[in-house]
PDB file of C-alpha atoms in Angstrom:
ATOM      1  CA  UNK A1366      10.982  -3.082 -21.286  1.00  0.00           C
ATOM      2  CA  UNK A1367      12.648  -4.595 -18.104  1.00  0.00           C
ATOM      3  CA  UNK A1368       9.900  -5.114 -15.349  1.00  0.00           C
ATOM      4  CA  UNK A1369      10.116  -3.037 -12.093  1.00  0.00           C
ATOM      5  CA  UNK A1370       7.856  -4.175  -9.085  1.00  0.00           C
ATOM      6  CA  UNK A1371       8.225  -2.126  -5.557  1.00  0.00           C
ATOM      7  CA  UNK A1372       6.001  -3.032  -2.364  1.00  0.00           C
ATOM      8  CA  UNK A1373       5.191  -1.272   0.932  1.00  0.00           C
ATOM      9  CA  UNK A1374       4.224  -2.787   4.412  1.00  0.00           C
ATOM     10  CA  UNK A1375       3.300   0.281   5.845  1.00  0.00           C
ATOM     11  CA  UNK A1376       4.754   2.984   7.921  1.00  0.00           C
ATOM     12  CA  UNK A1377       4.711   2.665  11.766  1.00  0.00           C
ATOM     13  CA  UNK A1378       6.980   2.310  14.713  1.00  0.00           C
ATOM     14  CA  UNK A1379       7.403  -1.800  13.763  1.00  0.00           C
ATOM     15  CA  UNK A1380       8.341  -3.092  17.111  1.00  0.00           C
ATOM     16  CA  UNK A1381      11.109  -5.553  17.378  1.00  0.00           C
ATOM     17  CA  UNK A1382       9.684  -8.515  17.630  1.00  0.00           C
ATOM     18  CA  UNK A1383       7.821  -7.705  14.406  1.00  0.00           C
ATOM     19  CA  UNK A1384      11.064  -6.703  12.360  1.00  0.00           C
ATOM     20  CA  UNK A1385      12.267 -10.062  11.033  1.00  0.00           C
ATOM     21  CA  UNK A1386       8.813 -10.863   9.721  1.00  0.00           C
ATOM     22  CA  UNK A1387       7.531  -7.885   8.605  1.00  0.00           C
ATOM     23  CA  UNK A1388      10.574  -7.849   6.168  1.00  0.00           C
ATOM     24  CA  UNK A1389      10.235 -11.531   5.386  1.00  0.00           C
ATOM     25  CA  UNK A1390       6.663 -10.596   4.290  1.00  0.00           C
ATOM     26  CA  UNK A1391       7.395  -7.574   2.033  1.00  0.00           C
ATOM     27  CA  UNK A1392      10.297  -9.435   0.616  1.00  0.00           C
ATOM     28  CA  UNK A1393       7.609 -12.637  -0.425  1.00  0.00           C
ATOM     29  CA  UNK A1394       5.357 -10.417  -1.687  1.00  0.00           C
ATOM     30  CA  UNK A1395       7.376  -8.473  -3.775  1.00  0.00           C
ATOM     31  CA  UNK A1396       8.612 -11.736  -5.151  1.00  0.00           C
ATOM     32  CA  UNK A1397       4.628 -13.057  -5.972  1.00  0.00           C
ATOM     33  CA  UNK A1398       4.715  -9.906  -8.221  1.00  0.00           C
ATOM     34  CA  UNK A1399       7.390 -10.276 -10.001  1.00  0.00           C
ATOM     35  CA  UNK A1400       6.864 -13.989 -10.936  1.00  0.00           C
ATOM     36  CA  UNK A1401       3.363 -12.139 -12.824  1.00  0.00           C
ATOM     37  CA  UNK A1402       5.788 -10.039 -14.498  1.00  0.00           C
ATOM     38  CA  UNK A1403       8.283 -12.179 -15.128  1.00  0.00           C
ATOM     39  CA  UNK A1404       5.743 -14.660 -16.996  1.00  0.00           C
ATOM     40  CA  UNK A1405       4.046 -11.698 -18.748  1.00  0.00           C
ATOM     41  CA  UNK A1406       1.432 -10.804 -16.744  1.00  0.00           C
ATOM     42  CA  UNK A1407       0.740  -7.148 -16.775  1.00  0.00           C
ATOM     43  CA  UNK A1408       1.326  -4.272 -14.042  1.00  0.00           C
ATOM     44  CA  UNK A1409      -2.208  -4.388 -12.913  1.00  0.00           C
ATOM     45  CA  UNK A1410      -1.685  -8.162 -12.057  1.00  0.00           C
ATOM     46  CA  UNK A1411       1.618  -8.100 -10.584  1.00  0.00           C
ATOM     47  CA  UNK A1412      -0.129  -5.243  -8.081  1.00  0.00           C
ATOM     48  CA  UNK A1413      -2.872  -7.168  -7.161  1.00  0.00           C
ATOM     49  CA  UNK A1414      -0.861 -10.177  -6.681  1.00  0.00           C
ATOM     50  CA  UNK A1415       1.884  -8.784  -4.377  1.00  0.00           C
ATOM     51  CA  UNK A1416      -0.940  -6.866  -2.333  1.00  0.00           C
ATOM     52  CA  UNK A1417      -2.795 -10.004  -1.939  1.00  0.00           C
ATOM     53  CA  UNK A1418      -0.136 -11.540  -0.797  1.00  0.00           C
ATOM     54  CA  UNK A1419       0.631  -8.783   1.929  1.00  0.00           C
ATOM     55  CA  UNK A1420      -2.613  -8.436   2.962  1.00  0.00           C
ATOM     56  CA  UNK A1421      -2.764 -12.475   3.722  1.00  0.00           C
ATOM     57  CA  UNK A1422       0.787 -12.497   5.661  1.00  0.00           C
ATOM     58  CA  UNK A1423      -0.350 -12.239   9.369  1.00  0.00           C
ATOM     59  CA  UNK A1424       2.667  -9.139   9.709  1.00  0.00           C
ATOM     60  CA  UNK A1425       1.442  -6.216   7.263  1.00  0.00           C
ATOM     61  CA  UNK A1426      -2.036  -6.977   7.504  1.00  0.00           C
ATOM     62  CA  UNK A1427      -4.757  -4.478   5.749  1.00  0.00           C
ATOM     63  CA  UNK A1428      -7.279  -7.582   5.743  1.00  0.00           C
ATOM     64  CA  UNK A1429      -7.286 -10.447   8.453  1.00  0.00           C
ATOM     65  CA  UNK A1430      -5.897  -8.904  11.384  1.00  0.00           C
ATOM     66  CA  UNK A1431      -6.592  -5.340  10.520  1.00  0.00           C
ATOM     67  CA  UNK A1432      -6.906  -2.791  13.305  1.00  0.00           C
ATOM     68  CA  UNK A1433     -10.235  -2.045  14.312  1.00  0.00           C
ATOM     69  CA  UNK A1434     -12.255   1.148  14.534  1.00  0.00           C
ATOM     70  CA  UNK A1435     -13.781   2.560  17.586  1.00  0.00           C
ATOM     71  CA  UNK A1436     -16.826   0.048  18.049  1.00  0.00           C
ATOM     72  CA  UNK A1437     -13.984  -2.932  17.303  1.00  0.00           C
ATOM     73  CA  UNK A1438     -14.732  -3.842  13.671  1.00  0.00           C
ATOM     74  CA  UNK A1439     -12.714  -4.144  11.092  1.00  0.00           C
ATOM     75  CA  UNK A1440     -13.191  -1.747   7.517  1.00  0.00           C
ATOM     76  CA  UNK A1441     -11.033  -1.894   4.798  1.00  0.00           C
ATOM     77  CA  UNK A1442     -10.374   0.392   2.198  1.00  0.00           C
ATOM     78  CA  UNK A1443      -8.672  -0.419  -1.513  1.00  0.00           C
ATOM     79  CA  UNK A1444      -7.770   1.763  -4.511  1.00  0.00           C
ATOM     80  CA  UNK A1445      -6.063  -0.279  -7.894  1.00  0.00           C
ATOM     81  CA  UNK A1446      -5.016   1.527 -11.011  1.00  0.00           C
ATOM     82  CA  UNK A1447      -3.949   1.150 -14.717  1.00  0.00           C
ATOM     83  CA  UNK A1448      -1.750   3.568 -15.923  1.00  0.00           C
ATOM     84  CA  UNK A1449      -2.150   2.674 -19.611  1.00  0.00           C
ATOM     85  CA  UNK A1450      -6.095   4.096 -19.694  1.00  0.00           C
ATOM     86  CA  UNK A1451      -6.092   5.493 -16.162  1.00  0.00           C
ATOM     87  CA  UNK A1452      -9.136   2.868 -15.265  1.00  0.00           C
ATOM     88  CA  UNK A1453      -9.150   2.914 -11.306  1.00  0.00           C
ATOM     89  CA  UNK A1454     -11.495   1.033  -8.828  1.00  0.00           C
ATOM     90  CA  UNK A1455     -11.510   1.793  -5.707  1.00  0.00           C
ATOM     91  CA  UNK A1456     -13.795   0.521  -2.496  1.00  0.00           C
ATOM     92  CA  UNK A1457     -14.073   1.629   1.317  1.00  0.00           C
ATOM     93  CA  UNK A1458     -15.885   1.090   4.370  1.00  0.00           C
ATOM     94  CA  UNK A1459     -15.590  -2.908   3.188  1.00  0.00           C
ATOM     95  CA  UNK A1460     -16.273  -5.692   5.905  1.00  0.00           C
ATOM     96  CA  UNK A1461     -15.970  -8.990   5.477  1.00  0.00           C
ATOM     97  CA  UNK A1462     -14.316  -9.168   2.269  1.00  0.00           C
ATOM     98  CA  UNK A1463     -10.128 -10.281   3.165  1.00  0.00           C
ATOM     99  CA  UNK A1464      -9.043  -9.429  -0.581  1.00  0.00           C
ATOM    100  CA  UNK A1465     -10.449  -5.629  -0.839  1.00  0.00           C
ATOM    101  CA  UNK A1466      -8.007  -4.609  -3.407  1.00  0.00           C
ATOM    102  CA  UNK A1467      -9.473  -7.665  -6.017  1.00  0.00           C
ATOM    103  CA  UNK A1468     -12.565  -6.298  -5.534  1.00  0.00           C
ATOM    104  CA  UNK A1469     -11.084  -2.560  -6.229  1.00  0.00           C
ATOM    105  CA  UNK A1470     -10.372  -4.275  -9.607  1.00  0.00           C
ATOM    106  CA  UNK A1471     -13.850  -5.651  -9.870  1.00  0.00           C
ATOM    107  CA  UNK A1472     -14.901  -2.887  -9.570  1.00  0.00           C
ATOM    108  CA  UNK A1473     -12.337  -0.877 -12.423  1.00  0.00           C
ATOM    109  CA  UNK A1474     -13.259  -4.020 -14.528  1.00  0.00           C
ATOM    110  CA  UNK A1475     -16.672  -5.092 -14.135  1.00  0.00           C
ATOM    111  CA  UNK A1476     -20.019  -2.983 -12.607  1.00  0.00           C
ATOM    112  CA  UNK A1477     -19.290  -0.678  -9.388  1.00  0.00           C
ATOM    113  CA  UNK A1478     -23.235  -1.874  -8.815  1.00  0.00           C
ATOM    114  CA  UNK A1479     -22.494  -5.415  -8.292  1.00  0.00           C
ATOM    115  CA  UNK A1480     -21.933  -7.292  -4.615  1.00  0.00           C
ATOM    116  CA  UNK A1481     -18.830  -8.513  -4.072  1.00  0.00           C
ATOM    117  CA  UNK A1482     -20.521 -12.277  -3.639  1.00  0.00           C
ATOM    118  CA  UNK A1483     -22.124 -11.722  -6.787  1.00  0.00           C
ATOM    119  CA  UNK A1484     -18.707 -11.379  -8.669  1.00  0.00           C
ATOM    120  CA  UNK A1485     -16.932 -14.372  -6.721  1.00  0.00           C
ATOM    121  CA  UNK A1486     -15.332 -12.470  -4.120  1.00  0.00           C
ATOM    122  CA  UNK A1487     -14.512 -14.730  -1.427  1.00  0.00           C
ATOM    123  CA  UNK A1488     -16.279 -13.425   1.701  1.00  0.00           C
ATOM    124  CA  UNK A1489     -14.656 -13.937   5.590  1.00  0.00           C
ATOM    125  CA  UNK A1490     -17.051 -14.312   8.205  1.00  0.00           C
ATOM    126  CA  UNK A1491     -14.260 -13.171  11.097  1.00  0.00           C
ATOM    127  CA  UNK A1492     -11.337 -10.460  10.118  1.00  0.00           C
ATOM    128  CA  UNK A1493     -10.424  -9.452  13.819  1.00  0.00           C
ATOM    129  CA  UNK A1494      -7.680 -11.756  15.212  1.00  0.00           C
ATOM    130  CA  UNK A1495      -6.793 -12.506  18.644  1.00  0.00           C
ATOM    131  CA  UNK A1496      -3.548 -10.061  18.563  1.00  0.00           C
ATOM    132  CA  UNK A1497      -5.422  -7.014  17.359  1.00  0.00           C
ATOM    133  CA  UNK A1498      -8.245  -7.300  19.784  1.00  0.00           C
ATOM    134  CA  UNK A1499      -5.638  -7.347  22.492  1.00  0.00           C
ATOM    135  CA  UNK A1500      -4.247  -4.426  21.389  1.00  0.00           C
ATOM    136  CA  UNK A1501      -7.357  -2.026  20.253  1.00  0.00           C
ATOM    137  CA  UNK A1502      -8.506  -3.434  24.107  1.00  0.00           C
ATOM    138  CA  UNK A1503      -5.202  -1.357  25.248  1.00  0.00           C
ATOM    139  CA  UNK A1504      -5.326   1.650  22.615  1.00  0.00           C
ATOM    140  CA  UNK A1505      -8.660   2.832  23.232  1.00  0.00           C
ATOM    141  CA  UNK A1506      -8.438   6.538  21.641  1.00  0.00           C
ATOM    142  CA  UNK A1507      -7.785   7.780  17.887  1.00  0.00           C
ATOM    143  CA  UNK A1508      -5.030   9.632  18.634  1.00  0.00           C
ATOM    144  CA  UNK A1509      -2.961   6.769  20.108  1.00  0.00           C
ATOM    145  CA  UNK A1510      -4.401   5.103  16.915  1.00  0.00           C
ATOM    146  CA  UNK A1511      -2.870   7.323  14.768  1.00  0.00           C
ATOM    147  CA  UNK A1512       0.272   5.248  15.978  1.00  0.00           C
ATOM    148  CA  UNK A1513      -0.426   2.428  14.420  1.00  0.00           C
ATOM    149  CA  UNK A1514      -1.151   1.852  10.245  1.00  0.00           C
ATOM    150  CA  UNK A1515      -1.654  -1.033   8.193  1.00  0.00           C
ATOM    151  CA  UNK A1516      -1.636   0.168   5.251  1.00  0.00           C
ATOM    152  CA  UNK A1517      -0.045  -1.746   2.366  1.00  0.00           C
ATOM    153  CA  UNK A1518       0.984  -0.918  -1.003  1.00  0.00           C
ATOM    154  CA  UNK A1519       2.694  -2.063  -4.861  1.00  0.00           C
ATOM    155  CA  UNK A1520       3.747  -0.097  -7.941  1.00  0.00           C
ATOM    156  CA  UNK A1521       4.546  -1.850 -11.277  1.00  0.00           C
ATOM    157  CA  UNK A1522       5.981  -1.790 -14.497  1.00  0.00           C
ATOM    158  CA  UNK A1523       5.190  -4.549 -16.899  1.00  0.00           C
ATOM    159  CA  UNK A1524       6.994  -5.808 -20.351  1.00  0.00           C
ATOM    160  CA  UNK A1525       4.663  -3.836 -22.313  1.00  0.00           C
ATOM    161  CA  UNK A1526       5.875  -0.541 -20.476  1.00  0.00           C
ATOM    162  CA  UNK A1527       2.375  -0.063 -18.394  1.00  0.00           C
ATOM    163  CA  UNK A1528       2.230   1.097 -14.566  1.00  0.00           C
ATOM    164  CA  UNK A1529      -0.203   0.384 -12.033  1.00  0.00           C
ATOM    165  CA  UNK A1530      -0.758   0.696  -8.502  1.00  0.00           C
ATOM    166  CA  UNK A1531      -2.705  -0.633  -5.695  1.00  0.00           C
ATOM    167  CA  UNK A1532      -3.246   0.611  -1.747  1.00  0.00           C
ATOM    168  CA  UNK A1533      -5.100  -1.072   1.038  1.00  0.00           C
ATOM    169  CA  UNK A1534      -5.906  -0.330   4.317  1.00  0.00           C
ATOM    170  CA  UNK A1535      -7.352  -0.980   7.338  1.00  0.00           C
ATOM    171  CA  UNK A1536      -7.023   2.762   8.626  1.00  0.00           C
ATOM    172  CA  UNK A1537      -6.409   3.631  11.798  1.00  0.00           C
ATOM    173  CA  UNK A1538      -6.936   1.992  15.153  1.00  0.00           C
ATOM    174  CA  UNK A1539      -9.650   3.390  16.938  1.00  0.00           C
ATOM    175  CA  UNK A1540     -11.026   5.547  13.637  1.00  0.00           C
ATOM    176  CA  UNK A1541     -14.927   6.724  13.771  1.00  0.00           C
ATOM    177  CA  UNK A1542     -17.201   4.134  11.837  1.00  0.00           C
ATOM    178  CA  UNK A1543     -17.346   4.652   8.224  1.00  0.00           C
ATOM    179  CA  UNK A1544     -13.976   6.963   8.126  1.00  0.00           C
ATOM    180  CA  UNK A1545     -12.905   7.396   4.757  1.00  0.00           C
ATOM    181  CA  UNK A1546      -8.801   7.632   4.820  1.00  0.00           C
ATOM    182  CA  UNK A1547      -6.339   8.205   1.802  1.00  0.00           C
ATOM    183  CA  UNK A1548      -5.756   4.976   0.406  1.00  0.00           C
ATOM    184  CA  UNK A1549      -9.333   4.776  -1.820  1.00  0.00           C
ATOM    185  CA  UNK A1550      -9.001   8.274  -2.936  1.00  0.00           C
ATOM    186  CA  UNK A1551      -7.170   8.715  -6.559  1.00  0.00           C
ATOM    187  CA  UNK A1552      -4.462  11.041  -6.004  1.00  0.00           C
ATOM    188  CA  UNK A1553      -4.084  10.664  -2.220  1.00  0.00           C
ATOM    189  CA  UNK A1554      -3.061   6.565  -1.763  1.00  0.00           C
ATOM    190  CA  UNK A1555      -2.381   6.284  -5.227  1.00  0.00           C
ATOM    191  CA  UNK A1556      -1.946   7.071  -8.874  1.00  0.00           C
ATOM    192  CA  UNK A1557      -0.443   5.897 -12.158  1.00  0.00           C
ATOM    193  CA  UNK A1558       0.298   7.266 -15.729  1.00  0.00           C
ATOM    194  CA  UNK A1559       2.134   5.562 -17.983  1.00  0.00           C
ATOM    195  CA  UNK A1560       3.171   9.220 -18.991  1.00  0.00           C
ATOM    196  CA  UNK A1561       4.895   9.643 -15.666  1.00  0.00           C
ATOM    197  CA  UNK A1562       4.799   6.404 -12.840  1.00  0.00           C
ATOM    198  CA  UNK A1563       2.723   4.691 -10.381  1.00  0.00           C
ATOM    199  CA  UNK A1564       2.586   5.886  -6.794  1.00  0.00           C
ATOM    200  CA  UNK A1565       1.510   4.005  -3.670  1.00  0.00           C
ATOM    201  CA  UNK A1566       1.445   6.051  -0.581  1.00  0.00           C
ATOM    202  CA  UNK A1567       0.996   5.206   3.080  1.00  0.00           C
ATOM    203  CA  UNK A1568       0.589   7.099   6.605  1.00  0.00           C
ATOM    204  CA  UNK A1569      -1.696   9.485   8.145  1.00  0.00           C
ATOM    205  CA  UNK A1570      -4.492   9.554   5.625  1.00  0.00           C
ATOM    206  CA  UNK A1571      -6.260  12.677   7.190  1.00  0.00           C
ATOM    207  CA  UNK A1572      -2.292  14.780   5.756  1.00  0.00           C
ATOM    208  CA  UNK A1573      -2.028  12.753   2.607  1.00  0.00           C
ATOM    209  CA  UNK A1574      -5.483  13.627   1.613  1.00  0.00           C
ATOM    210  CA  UNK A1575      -4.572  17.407   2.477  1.00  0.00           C
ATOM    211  CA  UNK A1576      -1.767  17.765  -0.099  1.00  0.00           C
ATOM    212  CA  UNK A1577      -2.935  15.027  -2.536  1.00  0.00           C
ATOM    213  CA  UNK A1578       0.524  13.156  -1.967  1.00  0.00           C
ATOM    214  CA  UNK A1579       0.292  10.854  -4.721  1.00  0.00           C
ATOM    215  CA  UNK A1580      -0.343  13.120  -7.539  1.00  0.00           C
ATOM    216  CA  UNK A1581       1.873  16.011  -5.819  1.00  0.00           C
ATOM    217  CA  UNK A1582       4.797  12.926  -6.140  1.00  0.00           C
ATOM    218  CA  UNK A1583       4.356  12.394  -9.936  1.00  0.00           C
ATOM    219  CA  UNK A1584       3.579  16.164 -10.694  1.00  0.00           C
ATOM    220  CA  UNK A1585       6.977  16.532  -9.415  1.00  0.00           C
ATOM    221  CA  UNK A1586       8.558  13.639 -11.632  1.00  0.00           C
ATOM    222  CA  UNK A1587       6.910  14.953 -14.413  1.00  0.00           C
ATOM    223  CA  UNK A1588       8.600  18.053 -13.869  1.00  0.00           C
ATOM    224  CA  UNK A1589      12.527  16.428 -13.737  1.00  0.00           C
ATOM    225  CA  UNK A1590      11.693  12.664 -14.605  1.00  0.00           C
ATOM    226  CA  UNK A1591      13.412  11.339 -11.706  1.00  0.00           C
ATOM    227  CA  UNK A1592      11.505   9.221  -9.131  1.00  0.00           C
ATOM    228  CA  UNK A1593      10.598  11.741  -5.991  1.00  0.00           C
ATOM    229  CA  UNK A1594       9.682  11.054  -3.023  1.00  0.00           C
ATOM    230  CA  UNK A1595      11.131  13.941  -1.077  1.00  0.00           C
ATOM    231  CA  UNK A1596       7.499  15.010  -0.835  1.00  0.00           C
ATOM    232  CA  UNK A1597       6.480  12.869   2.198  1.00  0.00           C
ATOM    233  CA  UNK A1598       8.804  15.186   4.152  1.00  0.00           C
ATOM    234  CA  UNK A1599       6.890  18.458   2.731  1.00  0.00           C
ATOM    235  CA  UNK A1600       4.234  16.572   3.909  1.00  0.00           C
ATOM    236  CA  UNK A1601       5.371  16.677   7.139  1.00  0.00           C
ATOM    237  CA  UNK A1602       6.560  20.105   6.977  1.00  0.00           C
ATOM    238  CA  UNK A1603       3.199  21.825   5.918  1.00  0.00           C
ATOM    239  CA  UNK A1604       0.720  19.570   7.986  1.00  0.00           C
ATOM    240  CA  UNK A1605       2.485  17.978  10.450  1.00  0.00           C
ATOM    241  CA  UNK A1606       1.831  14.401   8.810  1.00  0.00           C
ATOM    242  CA  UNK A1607       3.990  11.422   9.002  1.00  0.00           C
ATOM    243  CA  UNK A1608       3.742   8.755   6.194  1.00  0.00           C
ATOM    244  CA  UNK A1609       5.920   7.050   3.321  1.00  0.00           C
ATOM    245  CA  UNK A1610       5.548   6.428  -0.610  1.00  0.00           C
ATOM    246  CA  UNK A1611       7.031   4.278  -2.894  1.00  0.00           C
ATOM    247  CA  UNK A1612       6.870   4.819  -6.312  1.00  0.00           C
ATOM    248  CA  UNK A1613       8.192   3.792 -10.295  1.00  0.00           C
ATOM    249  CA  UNK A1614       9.107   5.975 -13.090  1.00  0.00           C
ATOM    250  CA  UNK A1615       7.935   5.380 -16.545  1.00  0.00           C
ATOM    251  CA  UNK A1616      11.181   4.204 -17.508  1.00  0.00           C
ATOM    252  CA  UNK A1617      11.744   1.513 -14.909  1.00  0.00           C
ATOM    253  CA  UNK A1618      13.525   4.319 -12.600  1.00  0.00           C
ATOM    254  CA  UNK A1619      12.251   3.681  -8.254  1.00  0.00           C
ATOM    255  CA  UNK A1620      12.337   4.920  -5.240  1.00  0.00           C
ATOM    256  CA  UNK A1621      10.601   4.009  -1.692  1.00  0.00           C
ATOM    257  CA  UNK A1622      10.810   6.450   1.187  1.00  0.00           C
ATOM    258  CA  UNK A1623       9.435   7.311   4.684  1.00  0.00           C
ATOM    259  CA  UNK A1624       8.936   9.676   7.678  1.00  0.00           C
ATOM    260  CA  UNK A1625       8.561   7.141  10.121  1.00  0.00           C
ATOM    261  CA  UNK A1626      10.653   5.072  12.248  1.00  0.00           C
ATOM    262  CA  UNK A1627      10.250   2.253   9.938  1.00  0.00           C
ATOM    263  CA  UNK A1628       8.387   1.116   6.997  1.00  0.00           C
ATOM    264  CA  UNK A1629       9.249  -2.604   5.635  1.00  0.00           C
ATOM    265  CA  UNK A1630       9.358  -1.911   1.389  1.00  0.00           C
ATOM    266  CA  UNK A1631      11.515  -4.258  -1.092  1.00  0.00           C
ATOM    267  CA  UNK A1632      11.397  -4.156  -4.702  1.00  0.00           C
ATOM    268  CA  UNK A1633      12.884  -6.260  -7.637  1.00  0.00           C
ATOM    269  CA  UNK A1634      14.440  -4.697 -10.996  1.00  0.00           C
ATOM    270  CA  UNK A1635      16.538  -7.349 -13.283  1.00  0.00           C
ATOM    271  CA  UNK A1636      17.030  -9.979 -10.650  1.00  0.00           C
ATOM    272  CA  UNK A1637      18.090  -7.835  -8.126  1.00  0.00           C
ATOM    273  CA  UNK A1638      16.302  -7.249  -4.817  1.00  0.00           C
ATOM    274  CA  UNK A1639      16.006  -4.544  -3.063  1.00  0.00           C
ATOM    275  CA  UNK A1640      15.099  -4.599   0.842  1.00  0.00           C
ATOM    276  CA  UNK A1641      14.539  -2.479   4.130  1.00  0.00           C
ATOM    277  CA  UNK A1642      13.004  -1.146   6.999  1.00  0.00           C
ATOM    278  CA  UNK A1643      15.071   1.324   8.901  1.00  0.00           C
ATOM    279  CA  UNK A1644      16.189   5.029   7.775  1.00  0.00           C
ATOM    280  CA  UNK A1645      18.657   4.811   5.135  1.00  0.00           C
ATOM    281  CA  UNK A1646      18.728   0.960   4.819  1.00  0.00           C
ATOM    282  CA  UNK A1647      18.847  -0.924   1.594  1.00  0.00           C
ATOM    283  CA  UNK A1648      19.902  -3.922   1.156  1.00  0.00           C
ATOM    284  CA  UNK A1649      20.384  -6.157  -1.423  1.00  0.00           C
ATOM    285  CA  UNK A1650      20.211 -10.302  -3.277  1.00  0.00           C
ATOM    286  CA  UNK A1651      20.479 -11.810  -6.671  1.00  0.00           C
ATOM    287  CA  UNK A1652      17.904 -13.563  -7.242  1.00  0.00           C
ATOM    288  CA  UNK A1653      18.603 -17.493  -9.235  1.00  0.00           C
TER     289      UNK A1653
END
């Protein structure tokens, strides 16, 4: 089976100054994944990989650097899942932890009952950087918030013809304490089946949570076998939410679109990659 590895940075109005690196980031991190699959390492790795990698790239942050919730902290939420046995972890509410989507997978893999320090998950005493303090000072109200996502995301297929996913997030600037968003919730921020693909979506959690995006996404697929992703715009039409998906088929098939004026995504199918950020942009480099 040829490997397939997409990644998302998140959908949001990426300001200019941010362009450049926020593709630069997804474009790395899509890259860290498919060096896992490339070496046989299997969908679930790849995903965690290419997440961890986003989530550690000072652009498309959903760990150090997140955006802060109304009393200025920072809370992280992470959903992973195999789509060989349909084992998912997910966490939320997490502080201190930079990595949430490993311990997601500790999670799926070990005892939900364990702390994360217990299971070698490195903790971070200080997630809040300099930048996003400066800007939750400015954007003091959730729906101004609402504006801003870092949300990041990675579907895979592996040699052995598995899918997984991962999502993580940092919400919403300005969200209540304790706000529970899409991206933990199976079916919402993510899903994957080997029977049909792996979803990652991204956006206004509060309208992905309303129509189930993920599993609406590969309902549909199951239904035509053809990667779809239209459904972010239904989204939009029966909610009013904004938000973007990416997504990969079974058979090594993809697909990454959005509702919002940007979302930085790349992927990487036989040596090719994939890259963009604006409506309607894809561009493309053979890898050596």
């Amino acid at each position: 089976m040829k490997t397939v590895i997409v990644v998302h940075g998140g959908p949001w109005a990426i300001p200019d100054m941010l362009a450049e690196a926020s593709v630069a980031g997804v474009k790395n991190a899509v890259q860290a994944g498919d060096v896992i699959l490339k070496n046989g390492g299997t969908a679930t790795d790849a995903v965690e990989k290419a997440t961890w990698t986003l989530k550690n790239c000072n652009i498309s942050c959903a760990g150090h650097g997140a955006v802060l919730n109304i009393d200025g902290e920072v809370e992280l939420d992470s959903i992973i899942m195999d789509g060989e046995t349909l084992a998912t972890g997910a966490v939320t509410s997490v502080r201190n932890i930079t990595n949430s989507v490993s311990l997601a997978r500790a999670v799926m893999e070990k005892v939900s009952s364990m702390f994360a320090e217990h299971i070698g998950i490195p903790v971070a005493n200080d997630l809040v950087t300099e930048l996003e303090r400066k800007d939750w000072e400015q954007s003091n109200s959730y729906p101004d918030g609402v504006k801003n996502h870092d949300t990041v995301g990675a579907v895979a297929l592996d040699s052995l013809g598995n899918v997984a996913c991962a999502t993580s997030t940092g919400g919403i600037r300005n969200k209540m304490v304790g706000r529970v968003g899409d991206s933990p919730i199976i079916g919402s921020g993510g899903y994957a089946d080997n029977r049909s693909g792996a979803v990652s979506c991204t956006g206004h959690g509060e309208s992905i949570l309303k129509v189930t995006l993920a599993r609406l996404i590969l309902f549909h697929m199951e239904q035509d076998k053809i990667p779809e992703v239209a459904k972010t715009k239904y989204m939009g039409e029966r909610v009013k939410g904004c938000g973007g998906a990416i997504v990969v088929s079974s058979t090594g098939d993809w697909a990454a679109s959005f509702t919002t004026p940007r979302m930085a995504w790349a992927s990487i199918k036989e040596d090719v990659l994939h890259y963009g950020l604006n409506p309607k942009e894809d561009f493309t480099e053979v890898l050596k």
